[in-house]
Tab-separated table of C-alpha atoms in Angstrom:
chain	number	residue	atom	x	y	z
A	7	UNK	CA	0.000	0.000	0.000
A	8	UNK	CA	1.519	3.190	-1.363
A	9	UNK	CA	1.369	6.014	1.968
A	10	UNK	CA	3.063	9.364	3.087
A	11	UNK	CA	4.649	8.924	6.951
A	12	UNK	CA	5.915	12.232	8.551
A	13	UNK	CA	8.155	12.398	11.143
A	14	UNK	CA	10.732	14.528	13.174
A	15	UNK	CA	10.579	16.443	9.853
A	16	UNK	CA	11.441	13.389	7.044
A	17	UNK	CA	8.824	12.747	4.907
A	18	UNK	CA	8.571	9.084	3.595
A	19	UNK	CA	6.918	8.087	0.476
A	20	UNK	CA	6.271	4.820	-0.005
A	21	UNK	CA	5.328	2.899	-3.592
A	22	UNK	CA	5.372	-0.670	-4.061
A	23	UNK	CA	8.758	-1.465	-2.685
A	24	UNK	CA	10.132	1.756	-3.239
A	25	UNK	CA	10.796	3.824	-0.564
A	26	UNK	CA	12.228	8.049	-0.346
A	27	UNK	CA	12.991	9.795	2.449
A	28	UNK	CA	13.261	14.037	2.039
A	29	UNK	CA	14.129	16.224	4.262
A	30	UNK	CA	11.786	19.484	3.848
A	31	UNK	CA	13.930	21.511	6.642
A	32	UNK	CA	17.112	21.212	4.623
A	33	UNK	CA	16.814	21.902	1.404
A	34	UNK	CA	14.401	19.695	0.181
A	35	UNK	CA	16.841	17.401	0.031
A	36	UNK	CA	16.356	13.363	-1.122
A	37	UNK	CA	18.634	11.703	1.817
A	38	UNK	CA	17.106	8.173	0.923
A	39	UNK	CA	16.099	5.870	-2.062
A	40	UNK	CA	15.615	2.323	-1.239
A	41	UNK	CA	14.422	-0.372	-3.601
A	42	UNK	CA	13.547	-3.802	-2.376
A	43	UNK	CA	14.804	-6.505	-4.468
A	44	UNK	CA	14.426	-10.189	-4.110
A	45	UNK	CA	14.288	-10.336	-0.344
A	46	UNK	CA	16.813	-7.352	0.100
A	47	UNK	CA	16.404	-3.442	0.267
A	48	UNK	CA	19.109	-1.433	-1.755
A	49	UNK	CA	20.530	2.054	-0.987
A	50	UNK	CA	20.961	4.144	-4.038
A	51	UNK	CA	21.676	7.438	-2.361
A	52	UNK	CA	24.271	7.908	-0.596
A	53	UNK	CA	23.068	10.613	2.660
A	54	UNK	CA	23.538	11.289	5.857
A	55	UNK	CA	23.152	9.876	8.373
A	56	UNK	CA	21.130	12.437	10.286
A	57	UNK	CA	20.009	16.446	10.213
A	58	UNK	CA	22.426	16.883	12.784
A	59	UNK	CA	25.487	15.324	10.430
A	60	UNK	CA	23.360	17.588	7.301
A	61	UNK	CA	24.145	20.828	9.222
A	62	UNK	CA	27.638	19.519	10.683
A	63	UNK	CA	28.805	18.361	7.664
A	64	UNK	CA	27.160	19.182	4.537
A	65	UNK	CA	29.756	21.341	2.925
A	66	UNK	CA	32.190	18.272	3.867
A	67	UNK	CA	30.539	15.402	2.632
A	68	UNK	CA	30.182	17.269	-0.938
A	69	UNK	CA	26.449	19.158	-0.511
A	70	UNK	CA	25.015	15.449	-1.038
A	71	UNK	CA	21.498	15.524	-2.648
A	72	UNK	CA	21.393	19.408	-2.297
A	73	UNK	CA	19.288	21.859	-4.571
A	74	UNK	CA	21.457	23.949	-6.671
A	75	UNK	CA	19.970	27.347	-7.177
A	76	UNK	CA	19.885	29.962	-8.506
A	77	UNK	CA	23.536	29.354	-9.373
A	78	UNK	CA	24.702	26.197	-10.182
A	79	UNK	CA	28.475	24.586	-9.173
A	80	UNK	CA	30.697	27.934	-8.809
A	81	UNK	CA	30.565	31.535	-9.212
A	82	UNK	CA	34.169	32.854	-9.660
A	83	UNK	CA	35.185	35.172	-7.509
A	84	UNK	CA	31.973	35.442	-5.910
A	85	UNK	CA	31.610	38.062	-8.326
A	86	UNK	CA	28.861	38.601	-11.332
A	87	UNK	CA	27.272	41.796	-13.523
A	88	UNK	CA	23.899	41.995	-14.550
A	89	UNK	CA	22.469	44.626	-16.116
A	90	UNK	CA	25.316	47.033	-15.022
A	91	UNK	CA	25.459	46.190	-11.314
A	92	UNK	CA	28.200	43.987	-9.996
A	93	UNK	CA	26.648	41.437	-7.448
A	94	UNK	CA	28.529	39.480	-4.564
A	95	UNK	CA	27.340	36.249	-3.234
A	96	UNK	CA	27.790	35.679	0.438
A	97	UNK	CA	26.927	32.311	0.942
A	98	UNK	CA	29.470	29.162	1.157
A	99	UNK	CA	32.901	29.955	-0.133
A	100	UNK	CA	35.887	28.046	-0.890
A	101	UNK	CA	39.181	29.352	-2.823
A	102	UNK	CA	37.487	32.134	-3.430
A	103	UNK	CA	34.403	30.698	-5.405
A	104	UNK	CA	30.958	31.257	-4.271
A	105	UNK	CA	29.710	27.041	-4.411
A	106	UNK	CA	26.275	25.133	-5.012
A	107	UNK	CA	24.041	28.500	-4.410
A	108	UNK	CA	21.818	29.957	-2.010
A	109	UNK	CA	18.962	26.924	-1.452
A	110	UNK	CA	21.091	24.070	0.014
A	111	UNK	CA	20.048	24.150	3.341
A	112	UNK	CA	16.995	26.842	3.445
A	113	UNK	CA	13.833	25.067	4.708
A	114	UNK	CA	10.772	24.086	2.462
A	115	UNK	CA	7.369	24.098	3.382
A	116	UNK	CA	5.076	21.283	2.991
A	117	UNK	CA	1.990	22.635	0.856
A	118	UNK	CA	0.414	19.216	-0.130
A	119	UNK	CA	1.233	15.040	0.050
A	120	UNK	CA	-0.913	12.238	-1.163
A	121	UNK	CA	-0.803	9.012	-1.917
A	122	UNK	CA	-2.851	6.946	-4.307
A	123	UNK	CA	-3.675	3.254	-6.045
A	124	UNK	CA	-0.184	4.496	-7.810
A	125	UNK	CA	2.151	6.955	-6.528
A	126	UNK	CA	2.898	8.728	-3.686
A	127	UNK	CA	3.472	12.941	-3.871
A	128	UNK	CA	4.918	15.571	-1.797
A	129	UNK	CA	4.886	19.900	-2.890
A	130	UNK	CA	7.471	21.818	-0.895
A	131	UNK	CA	7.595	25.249	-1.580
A	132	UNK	CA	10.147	28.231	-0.630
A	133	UNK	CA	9.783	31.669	-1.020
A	134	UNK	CA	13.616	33.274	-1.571
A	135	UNK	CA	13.350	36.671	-0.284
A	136	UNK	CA	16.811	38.479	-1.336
A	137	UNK	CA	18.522	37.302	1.761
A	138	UNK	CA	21.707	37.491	0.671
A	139	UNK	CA	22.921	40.842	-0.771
A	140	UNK	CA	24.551	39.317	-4.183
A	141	UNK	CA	21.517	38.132	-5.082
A	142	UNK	CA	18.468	40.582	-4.403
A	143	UNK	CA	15.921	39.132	-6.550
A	144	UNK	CA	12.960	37.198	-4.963
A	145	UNK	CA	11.260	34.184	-6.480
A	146	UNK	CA	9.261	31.666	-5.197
A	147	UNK	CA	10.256	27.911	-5.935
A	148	UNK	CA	8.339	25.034	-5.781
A	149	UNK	CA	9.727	21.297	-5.748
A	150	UNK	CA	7.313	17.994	-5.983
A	151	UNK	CA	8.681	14.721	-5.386
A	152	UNK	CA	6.177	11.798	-7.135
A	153	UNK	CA	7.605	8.344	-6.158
A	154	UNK	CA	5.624	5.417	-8.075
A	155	UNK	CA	7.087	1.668	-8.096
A	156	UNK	CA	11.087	1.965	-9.088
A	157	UNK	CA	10.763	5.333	-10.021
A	158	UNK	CA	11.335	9.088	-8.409
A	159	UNK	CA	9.852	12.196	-10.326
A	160	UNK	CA	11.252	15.362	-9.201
A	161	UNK	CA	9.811	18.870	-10.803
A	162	UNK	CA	11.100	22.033	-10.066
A	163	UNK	CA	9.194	25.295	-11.013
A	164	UNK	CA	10.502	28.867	-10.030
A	165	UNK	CA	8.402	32.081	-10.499
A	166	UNK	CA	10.339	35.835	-10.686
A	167	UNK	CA	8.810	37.703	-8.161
A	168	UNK	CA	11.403	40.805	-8.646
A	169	UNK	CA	10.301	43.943	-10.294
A	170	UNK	CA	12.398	42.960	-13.267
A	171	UNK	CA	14.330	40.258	-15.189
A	172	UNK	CA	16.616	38.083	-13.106
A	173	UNK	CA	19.336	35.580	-13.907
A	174	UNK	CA	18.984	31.842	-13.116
A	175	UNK	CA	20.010	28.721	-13.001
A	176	UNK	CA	19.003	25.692	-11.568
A	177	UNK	CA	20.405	21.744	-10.350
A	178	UNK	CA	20.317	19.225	-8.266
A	179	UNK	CA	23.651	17.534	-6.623
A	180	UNK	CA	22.740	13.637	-5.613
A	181	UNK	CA	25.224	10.980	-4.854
A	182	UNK	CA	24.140	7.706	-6.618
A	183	UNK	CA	25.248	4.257	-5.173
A	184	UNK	CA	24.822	0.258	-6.111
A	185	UNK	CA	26.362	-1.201	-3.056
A	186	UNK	CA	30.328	-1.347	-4.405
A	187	UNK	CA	32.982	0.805	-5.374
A	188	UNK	CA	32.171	3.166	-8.703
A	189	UNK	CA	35.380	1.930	-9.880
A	190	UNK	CA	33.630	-1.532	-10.872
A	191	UNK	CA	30.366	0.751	-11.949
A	192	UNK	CA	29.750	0.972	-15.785
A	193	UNK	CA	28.630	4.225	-16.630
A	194	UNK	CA	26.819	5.682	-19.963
A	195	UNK	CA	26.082	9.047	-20.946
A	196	UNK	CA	24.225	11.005	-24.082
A	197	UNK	CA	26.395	12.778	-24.628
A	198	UNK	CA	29.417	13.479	-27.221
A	199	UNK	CA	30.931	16.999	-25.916
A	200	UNK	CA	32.320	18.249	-22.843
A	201	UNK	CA	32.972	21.701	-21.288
A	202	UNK	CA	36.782	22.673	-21.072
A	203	UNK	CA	37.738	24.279	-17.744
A	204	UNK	CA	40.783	25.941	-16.292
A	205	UNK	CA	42.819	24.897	-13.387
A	206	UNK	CA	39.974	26.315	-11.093
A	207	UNK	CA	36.980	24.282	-12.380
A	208	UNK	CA	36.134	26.937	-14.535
A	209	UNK	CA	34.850	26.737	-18.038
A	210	UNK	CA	36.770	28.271	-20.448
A	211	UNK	CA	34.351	28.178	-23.364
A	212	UNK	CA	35.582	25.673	-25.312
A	213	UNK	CA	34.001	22.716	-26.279
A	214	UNK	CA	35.513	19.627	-26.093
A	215	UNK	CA	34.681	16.307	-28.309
A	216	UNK	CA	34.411	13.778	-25.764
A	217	UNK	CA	33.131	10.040	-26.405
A	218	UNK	CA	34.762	8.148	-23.476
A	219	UNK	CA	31.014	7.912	-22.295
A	220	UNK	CA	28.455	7.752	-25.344
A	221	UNK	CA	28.968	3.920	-25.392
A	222	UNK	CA	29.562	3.022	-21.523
A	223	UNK	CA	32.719	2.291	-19.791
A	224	UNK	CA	33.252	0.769	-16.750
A	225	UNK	CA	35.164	3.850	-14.621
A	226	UNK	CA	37.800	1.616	-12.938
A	227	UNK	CA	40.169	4.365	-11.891
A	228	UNK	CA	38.998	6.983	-13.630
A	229	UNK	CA	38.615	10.577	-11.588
A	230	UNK	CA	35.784	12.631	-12.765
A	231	UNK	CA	34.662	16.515	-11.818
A	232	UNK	CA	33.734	17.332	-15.317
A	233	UNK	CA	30.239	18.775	-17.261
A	234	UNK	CA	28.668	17.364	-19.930
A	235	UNK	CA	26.459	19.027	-22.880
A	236	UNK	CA	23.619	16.343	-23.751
A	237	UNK	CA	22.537	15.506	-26.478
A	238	UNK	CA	18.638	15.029	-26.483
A	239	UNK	CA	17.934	11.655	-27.875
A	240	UNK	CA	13.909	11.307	-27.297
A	241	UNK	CA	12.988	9.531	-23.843
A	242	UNK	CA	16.046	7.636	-23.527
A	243	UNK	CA	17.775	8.458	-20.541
A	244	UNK	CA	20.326	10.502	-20.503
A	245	UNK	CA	22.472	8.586	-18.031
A	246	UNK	CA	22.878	5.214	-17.149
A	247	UNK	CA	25.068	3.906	-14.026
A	248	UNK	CA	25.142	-0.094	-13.798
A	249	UNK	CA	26.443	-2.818	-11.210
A	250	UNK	CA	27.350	-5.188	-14.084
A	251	UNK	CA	27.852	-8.058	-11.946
A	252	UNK	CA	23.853	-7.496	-10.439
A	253	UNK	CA	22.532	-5.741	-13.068
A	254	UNK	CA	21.005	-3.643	-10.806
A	255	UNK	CA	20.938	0.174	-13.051
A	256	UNK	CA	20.006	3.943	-12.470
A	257	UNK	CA	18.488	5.436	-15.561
A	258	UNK	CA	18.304	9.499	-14.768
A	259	UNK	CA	16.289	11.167	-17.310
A	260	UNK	CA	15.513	15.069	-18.168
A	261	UNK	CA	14.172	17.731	-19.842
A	262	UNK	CA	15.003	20.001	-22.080
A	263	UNK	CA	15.820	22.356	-19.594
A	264	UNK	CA	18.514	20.228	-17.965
A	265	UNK	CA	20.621	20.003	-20.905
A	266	UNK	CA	24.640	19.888	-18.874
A	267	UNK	CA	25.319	16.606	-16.656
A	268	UNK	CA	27.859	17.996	-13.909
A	269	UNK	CA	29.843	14.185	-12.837
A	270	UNK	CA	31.757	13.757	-9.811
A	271	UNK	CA	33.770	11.178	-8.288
A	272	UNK	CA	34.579	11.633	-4.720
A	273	UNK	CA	37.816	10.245	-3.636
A	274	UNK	CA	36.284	7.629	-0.964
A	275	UNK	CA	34.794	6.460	-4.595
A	276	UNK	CA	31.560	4.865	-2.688
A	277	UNK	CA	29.605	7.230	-4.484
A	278	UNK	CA	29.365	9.263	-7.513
A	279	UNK	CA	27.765	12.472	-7.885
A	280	UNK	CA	25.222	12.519	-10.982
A	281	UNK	CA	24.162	16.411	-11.384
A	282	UNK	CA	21.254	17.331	-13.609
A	283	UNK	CA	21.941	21.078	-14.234
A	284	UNK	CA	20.204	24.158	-16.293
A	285	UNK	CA	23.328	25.710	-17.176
A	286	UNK	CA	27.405	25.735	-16.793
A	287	UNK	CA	29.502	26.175	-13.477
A	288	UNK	CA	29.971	29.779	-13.467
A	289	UNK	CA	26.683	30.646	-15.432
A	290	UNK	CA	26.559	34.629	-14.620
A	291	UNK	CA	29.821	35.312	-15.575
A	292	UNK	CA	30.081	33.024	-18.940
A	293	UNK	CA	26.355	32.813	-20.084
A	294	UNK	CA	26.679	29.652	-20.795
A	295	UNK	CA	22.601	28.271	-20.284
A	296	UNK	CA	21.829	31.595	-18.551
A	297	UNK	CA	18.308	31.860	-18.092
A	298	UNK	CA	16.705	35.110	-18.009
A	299	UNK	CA	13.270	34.879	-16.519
A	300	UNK	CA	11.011	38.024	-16.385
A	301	UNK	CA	8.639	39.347	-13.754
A	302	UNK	CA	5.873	36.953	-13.192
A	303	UNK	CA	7.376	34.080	-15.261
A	304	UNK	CA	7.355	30.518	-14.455
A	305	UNK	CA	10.167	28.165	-16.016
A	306	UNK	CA	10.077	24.275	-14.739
A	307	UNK	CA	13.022	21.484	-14.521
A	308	UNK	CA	12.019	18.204	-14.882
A	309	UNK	CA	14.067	15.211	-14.361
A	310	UNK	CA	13.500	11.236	-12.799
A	311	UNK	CA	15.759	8.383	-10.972
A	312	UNK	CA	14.375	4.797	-12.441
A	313	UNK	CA	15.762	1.520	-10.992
A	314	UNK	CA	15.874	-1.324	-12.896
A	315	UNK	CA	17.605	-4.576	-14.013
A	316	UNK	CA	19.206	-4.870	-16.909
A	317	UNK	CA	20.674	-8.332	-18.566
């Protein structure tokens, strides 16, 4: 039976042996995915292990599962112009790059959950209201989370409440896991093109022909901090990471307005970060997937986590 528990502020949902656990008061964050299997339940996110460890360690353990908005990655320098005014974010800094945005660890309030025959749903909302002084543009966002049988839905829609055009962009930052090391994980991307960037994780603009992905490889060895450009191939998904030895696969799909993939291995290398992203690292200084959203406009992100077992 499909339901919606709450609880010390975690919200389960609960579909047909598929289980998600967010955290409303930190981000919206998804801190759990759990798909039972033959007799056995299966991590695929790798969280924490409580809100206390969230706000203790969130910036250490790599802003796992975090929203990314409304700057994705890094802002170099801290620093951006729009319009003629030169903007400094505040919020988390390291070597001198503003990271992962303003949303990471806001709270969310809970406008609506249900649960039916097939799927269970929860709408978080938060209302950004120029906080910090390198970004004074309000907008509202809101985030719902639809978990059906092997399968999370996440949509993202942001509205410009600012008396004139503001720059966006928008992510999400989720560790994926299959129970082993990533170096024995086979991973598969649509995608033939990467973004060049500089010694600081920059892009520099150039576009690099990359097809060490478009076919699968396992990663062994192979370090990783590096955005993609997709291509958009129909409904196929536009990543695949496989256990070959189980089978056991995450398929991460989006839309058209998550067209960069953002991959990370971390060097413990249980994990692998798996970033659906609007735009590049650095997005108000290069332009590179800069949205421009006016007042009153709505834009949405759309993108899904599907388990299943391939042969």
């Amino acid at each position: 039976m499909n339901y919606v528990s709450i609880h010390e502020g975690r919200v389960t949902l609960s579909a047909e042996g598929t289980t998600a656990e967010i955290w409303p008061a930190h981000g919206a964050l998804l801190n759990r995915w759990t798909q039972h299997v033959n007799g056995t339940t299966i991590e695929l996110i790798d969280g924490y292990d409580s809100p206390e460890d969230f706000v203790a360690h969130a910036e250490a353990k790599g802003f796992r599962s975090c929203k990314l908005s409304p700057y994705v990655c890094r802002l170099n320098q801290q620093l951006f112009e729009y319009e003629g005014t030169q903007y400094k974010i505040g919020k988390f800094i390291l070597n001198d790059a503003a990271l992962h945005g303003l949303l990471y660890n806001v709270p969310f309030d809970i406008l609506h959950h249900e649960a039916t025959d097939d799927l269970a749903m929860l709408i978080l909302q938060h209302r950004y209201n120029a906080e910090d002084a390198g970004y004074p543009f309000p907008f509202d966002m809101t985030v719902t989370y639809t978990l059906q049988s092997g399968k999370i839905s996440i949509n993202t829609e942001v509205t410009n409440r600012h008396s004139s055009t503001i720059p966006l962009a928008d992510g999400w930052h989720p560790y994926f896991k299959l129970g082993n090391s990533v170096n024995d994980l086979h991973l598969q991307i649509a995608t033939d093109t990467m973004l060049e960037f500089d010694a600081a994780l920059l892009p520099t603009g150039v576009l690099k022909p990359d097809h060490r992905f478009s076919d699968g490889a396992v990663l062994e060895n192979t370090e990783l901090d590096n955005c993609f450009l997709l291509n958009r191939i129909s409904q196929e998904p536009a990543c695949v990471l496989q256990d070959p030895q189980s089978g056991n696969a995450i398929c991460i799909y989006a839309n058209e307005n998550y067209p960069y993939l953002q991959v990370y291995t971390p060097p413990h290398r249980q994990s692998i970060a798996i970033e659906n992203l609007s735009a590049a690292p650095d997005v108000f200084n290069n332009r590179m997937g800069l949205i421009e959203l006016e007042p009153d406009e709505r834009i949405g992100f759309s993108c899904s986590y599907e388990f299943v077992q391939l042969t």
